[in-house]
Coordinates of C-alpha atoms in Angstrom, one line a residue:
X1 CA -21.8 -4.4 12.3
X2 CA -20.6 -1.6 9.8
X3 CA -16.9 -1.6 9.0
X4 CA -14.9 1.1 7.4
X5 CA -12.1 -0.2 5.8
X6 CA -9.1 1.9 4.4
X7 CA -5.0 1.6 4.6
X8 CA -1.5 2.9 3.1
X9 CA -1.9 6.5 4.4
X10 CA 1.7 6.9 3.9
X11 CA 1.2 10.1 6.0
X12 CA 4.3 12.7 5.2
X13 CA 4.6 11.2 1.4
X14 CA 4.9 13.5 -1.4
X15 CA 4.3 12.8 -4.9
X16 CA 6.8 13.8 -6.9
X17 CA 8.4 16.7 -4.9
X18 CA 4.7 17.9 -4.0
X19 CA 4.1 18.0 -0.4
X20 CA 0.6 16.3 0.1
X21 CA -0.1 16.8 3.7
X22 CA -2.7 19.0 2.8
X23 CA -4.3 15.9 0.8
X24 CA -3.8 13.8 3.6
X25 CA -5.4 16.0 5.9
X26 CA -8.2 16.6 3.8
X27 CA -8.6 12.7 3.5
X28 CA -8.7 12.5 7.6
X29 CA -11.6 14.8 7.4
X30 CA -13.4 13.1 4.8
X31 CA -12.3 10.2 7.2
X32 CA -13.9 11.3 10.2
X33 CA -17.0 12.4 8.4
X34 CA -17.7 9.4 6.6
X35 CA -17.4 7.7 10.4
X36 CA -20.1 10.2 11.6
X37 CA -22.3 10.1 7.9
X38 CA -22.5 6.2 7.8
X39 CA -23.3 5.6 11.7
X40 CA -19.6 3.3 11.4
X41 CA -19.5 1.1 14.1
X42 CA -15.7 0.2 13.7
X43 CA -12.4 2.6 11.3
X44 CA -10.2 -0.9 10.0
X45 CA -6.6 0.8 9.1
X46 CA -4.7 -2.0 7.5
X47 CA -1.2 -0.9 8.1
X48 CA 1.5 2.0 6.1
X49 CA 0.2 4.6 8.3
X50 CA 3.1 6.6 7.6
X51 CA 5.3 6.6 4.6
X52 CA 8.5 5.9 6.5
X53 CA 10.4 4.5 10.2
X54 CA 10.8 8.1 11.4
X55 CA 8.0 10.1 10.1
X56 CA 8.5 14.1 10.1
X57 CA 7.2 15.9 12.6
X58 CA 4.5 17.5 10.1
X59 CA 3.1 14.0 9.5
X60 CA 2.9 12.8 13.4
X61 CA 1.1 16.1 14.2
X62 CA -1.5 15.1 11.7
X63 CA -1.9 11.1 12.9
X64 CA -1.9 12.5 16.6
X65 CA -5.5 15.5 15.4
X66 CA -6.9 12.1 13.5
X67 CA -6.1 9.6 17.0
X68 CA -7.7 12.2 18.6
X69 CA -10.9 12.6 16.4
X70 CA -11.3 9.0 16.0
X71 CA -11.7 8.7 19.6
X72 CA -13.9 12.1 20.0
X73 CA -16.6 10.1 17.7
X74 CA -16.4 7.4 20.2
X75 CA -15.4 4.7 16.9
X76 CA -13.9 2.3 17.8
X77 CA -10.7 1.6 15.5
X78 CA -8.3 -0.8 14.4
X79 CA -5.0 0.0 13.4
X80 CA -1.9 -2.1 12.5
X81 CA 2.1 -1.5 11.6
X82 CA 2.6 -2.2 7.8
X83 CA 6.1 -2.4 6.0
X84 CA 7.1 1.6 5.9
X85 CA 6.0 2.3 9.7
X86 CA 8.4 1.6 12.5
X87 CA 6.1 -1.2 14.4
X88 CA 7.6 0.0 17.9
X89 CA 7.5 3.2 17.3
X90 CA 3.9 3.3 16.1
X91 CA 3.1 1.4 18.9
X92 CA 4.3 3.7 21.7
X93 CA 1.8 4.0 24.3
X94 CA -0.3 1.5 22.8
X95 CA -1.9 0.1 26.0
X96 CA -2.9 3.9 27.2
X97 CA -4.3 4.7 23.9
X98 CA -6.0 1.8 23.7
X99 CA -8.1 3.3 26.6
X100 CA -9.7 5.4 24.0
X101 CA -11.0 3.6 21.6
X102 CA -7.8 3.0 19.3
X103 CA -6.2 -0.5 19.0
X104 CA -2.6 0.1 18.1
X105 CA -1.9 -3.8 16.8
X106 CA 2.1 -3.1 16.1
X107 CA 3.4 -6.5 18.4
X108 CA 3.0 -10.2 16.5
X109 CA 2.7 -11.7 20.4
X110 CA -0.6 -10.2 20.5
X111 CA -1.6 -11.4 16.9
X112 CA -4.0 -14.1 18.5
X113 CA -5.7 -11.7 21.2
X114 CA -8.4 -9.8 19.0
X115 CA -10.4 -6.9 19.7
X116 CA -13.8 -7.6 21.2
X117 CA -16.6 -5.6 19.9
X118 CA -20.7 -6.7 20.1
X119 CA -24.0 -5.6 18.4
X120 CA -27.3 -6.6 18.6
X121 CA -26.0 -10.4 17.4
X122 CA -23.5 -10.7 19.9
X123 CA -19.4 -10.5 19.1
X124 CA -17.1 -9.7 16.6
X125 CA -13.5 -10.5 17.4
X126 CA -11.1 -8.2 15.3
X127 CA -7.7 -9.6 14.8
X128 CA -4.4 -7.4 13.9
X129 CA -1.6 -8.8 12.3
X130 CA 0.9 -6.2 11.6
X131 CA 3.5 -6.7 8.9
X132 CA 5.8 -9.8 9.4
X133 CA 9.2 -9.4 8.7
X134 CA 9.7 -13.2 8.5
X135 CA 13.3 -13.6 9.3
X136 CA 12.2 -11.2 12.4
X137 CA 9.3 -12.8 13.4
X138 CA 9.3 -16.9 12.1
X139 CA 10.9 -18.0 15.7
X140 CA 8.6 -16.1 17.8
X141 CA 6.1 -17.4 15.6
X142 CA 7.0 -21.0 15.2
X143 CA 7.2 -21.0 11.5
X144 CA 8.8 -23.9 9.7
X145 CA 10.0 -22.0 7.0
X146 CA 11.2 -18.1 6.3
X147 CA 8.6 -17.0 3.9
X148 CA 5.9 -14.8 4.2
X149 CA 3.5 -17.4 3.7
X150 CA 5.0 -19.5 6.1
X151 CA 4.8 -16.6 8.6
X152 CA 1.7 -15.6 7.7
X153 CA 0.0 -19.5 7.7
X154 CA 1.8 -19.3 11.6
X155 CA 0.0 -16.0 12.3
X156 CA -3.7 -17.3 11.2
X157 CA -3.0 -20.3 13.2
X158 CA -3.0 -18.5 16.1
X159 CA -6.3 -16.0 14.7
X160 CA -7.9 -19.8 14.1
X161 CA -7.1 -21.4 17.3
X162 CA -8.2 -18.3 19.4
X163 CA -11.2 -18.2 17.6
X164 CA -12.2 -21.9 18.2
X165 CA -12.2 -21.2 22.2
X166 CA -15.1 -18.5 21.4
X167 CA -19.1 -18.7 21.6
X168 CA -20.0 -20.3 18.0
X169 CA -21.4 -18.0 16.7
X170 CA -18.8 -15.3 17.0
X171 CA -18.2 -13.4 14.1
X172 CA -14.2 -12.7 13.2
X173 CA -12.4 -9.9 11.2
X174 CA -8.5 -10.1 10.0
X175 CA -7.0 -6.6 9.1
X176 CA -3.5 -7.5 8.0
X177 CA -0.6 -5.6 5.7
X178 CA 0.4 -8.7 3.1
X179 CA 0.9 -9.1 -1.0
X180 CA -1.9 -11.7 -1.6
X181 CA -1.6 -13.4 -4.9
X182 CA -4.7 -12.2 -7.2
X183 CA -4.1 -8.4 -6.2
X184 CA -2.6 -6.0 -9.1
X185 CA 0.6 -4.0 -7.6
X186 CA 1.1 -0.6 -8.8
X187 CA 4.9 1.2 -8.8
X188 CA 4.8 2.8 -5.4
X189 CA 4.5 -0.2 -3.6
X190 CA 7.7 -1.0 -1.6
X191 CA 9.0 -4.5 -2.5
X192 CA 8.2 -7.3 0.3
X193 CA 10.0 -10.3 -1.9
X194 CA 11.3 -13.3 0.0
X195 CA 13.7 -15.6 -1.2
X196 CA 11.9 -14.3 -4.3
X197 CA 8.4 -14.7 -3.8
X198 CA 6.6 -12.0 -2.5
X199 CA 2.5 -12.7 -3.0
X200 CA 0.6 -15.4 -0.4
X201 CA -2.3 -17.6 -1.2
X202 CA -5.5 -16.3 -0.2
X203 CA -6.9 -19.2 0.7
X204 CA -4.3 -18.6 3.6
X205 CA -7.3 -16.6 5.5
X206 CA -9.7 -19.1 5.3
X207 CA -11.9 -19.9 8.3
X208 CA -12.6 -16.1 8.6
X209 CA -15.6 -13.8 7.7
X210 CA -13.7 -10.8 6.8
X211 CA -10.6 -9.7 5.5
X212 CA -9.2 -6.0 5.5
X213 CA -5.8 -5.5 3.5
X214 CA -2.7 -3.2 2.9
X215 CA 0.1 -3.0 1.1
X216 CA -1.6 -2.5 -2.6
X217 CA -2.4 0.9 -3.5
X218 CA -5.3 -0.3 -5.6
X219 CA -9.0 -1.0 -4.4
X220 CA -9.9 -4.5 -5.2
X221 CA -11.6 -7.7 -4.4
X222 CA -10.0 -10.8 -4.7
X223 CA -13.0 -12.8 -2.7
X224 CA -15.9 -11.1 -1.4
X225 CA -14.0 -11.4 2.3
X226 CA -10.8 -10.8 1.2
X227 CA -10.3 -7.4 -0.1
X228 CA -7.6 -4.6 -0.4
X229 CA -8.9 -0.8 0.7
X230 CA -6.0 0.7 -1.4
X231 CA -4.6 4.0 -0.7
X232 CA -6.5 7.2 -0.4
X233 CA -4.6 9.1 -2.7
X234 CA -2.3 8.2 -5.9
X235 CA 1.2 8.2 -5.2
X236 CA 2.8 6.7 -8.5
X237 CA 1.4 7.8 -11.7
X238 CA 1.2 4.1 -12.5
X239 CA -2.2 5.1 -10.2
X240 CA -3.3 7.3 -12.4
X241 CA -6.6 4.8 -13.4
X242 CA -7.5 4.1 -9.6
X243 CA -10.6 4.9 -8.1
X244 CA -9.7 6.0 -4.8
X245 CA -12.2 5.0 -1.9
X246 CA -12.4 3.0 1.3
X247 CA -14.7 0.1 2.0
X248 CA -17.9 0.5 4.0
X249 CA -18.8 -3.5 4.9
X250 CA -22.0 -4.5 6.3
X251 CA -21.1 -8.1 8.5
X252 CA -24.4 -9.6 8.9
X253 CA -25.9 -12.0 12.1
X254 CA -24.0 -15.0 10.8
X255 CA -20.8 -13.4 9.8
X256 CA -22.0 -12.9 5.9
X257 CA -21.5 -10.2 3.6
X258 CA -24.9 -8.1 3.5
X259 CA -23.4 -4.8 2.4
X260 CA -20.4 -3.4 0.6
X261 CA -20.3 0.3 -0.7
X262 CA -16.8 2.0 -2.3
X263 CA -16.6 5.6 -1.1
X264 CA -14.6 7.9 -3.1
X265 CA -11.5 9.6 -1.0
X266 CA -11.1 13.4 -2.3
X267 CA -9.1 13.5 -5.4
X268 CA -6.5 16.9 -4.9
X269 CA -6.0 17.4 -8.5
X270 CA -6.2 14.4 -11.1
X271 CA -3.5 12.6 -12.7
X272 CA -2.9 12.4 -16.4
X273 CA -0.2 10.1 -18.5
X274 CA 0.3 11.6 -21.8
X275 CA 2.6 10.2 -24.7
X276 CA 3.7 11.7 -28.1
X277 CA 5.9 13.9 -29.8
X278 CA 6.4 17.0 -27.6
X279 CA 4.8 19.3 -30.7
X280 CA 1.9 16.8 -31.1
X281 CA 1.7 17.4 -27.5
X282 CA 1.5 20.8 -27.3
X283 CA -0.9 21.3 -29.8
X284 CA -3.5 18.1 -29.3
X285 CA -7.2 19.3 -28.2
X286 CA -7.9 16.1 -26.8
X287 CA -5.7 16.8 -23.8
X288 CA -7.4 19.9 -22.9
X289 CA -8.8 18.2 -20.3
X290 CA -5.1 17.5 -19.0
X291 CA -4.4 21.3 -18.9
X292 CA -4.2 21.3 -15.0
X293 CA -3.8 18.0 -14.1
X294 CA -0.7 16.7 -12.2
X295 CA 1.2 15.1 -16.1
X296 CA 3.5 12.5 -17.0
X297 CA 4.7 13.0 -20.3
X298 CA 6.5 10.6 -22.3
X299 CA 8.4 12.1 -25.6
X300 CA 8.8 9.9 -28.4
X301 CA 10.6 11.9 -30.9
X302 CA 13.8 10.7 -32.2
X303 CA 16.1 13.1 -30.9
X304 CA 15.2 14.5 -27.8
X305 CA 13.6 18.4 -28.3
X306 CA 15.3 21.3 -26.8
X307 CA 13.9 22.7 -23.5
X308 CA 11.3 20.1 -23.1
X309 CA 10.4 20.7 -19.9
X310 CA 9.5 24.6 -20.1
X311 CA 7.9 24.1 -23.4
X312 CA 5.5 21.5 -21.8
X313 CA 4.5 23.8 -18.6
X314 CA 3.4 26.4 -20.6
X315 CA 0.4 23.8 -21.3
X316 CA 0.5 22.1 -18.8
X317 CA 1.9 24.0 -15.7
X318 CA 1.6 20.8 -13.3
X319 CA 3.7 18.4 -15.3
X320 CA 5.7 16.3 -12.9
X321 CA 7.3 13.9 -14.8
X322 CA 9.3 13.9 -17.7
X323 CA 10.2 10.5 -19.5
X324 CA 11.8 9.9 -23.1
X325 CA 11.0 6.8 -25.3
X326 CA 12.3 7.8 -28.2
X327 CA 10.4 6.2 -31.9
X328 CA 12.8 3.3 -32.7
X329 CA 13.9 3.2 -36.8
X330 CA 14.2 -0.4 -38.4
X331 CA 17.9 0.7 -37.8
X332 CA 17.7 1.4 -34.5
X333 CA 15.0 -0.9 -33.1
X334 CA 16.2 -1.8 -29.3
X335 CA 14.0 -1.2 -26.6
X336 CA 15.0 1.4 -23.8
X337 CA 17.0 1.0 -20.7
X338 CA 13.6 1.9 -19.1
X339 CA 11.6 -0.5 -21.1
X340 CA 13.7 -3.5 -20.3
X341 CA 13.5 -3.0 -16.5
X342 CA 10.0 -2.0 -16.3
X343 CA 8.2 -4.7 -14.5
X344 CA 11.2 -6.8 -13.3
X345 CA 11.9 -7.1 -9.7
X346 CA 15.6 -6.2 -8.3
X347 CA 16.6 -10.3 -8.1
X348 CA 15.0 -10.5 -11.3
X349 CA 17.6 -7.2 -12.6
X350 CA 20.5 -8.8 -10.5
X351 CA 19.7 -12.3 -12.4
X352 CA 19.8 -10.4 -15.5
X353 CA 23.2 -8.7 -15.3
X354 CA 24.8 -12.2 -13.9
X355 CA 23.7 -13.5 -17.0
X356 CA 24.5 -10.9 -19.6
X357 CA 28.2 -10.5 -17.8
X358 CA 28.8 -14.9 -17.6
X359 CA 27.0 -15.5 -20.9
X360 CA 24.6 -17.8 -18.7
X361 CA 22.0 -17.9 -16.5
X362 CA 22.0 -18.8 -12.3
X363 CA 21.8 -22.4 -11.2
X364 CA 19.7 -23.5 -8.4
X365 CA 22.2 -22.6 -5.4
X366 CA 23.1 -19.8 -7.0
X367 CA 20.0 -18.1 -6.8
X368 CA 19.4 -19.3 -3.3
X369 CA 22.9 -17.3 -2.8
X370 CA 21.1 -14.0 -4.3
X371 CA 17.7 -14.0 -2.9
X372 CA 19.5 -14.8 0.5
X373 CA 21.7 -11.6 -0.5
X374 CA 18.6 -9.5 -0.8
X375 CA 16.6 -10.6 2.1
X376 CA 19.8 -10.1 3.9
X377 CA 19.9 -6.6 3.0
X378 CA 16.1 -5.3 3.9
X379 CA 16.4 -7.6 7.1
X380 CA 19.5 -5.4 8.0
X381 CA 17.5 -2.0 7.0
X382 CA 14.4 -3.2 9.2
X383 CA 16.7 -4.4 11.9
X384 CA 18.3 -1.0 12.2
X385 CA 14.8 1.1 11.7
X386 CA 13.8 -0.9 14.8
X387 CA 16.8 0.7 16.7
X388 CA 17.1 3.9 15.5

């Protein structure tokens, strides 16, 4: 069976104040042609459909013309909620839909009811496990603990013990929207932390033949089963070094890998980082290549150059980004507000500033107190997407 694998549309994102609907919509027909090119036998879409609970209108319009061209070229296709889309609301009409080809998994009570599709070597069961919120979802399902690997060990219980009631033989598929520990995050990723943890084992998936994950933006492998489609298109410059592509997976008679392929997702104009002193910048023939590229600059000069900005679009008329690391002296040599937070997580910030005001760092309960603070607060934001 030949699966396409891809995730984190983030449908109705822009990048940097430029609208990139026409991106998207150019991936959706790369999409639908790679479906048609590659005789796909099932679309895997592992979750961040759109970039937010209440997409705009623009964006639906443009998930409703792909719904309806997946199901023209009679592909069947899996589809789960992941942390930006509104599960309930993505999952409107779910059952009707599902009439025509497209498995809306959006509900963790169907987690252990999979999609049953068959080739020549009998059935592939294809399981969906949307995002879990766990404070949302541990009770419903019977987690011991609040963490996403708690939730998530619950969830695969439930894939597993389904599974076992099945011919032997039958082949199984988990898409599912998770951090797993191995994968590299990039900045455009929204933060899933827990109690502060935020990555799962991936041994978590075992008893499975393939996995198909979202939530990282980056394509990558961290098994041969267990792999992350990433996005389609950048949406951070911190992706300026991805590859964009999807997954093309060949599951073979007894549920091995006998195929994988990447294929490249349309690139709508390349992204550059570029670093220096802004008249270095501007006069450099190495970044010709740069010259209509989508830029970051970072200025380094030690007092920040008049009319930056202008002067660097007359280059490089797509510059997006503007960022100043000024060259530190041996009299000045402190890192940048910028530099010290790169990297750090908001509890890990938070932890920081308790320390720096106190003059000491959090004890155990203390930080118990924080993380709970945090989880607190995006439990409350999902809780009242969910309503809205």
């Amino acid at each position: 069976m030949r699966l396409l694998h891809t995730s984190d549309w983030h449908l109705g994102r822009s990048f940097h104040r430029v609208g990139l609907l026409d991106a998207q919509a150019a991936f959706l027909d790369h999409l639908v042609a790679t479906v048609h090119a590659h005789d796909v036998d099932a679309v895997l879409v592992a979750g961040d459909v759109y970039d937010r609970a209440v997409p705009p209108l623009p964006a639906v319009e443009l998930f409703d013309t792909a719904l309806h061209r997946l199901a023209e070229a009679g592909v069947p296709t899996v589809m789960i909620s992941g942390n930006h889309d509104s599960a309930r609301r993505l999952g409107v009409g779910a059952g009707l839909i599902e009439r025509a080809g497209i498995h809306l998994r959006t509900d963790p009570d169907g987690i252990g009811t999979p999609v049953l599709l068959s080739d020549v070597h009998g059935e592939v069961a294809l399981y969906g496990l949307p995002y879990l919120e766990p404070v949302l979802v541990r009770e419903r399902l019977g987690a011991e603990k609040g963490g996403h690997e708690a939730v998530l060990a619950a969830a695969m219980d439930r894939v597993r013990a389904d599974l076992a009631r099945r011919p032997a033989g039958t082949r199984s598929v988990v898409v599912a929207h998770a951090f797993v520990a191995g994968g590299a995050p990039s900045d455009s990723e929204r933060d899933i932390t827990v109690g502060g943890v935020a990555a799962v084992p991936a041994g978590i998936f075992d008893g499975v033949d393939y996995v198909a994950l979202g939530h990282l933006h980056g394509s990558q492998t961290l098994t041969p089963r267990v792999r992350y489609s990433g996005s389609p298109l950048a949406y951070s410059f911190s992706e300026a070094d991805h590859c964009k592509s999807m997954w093309l997976i060949d599951l073979g008679e007894d549920g091995t890998i006998t195929g994988d392929v990447r294929l490249d997702c349309p690139v709508p104009r390349p992204l550059a980082r570029i670093r220096g002193r802004l008249d270095d910048l501007l006069a450099d023939p190495a970044l010709t290549p740069h010259e209509q590229s989508w830029v970051e600059a970072t200025l380094t000069d030690p007092v920040r150059p008049p009319e930056p900005m202008a002067r660097l679009t007359e280059r490089f008329p797509h510059t997006l980004n503007l960022v100043f690391d000024p060259e530190r002296t041996p009299d000045n040599p402190g890192a940048s507000y910028a530099q010290r937070l790169r990297d750090r997580s908001d509890q890990q910030i938070a932890e920081d500033f308790v320390a720096h005001v106190r003059g000491g760092g959090l004890d155990g309960a203390e930080r118990t107190v924080l993380y709970g603070a945090f989880d607190d607060v995006r439990v409350d934001t999902a809780e009242r997407e969910v309503g809205r």
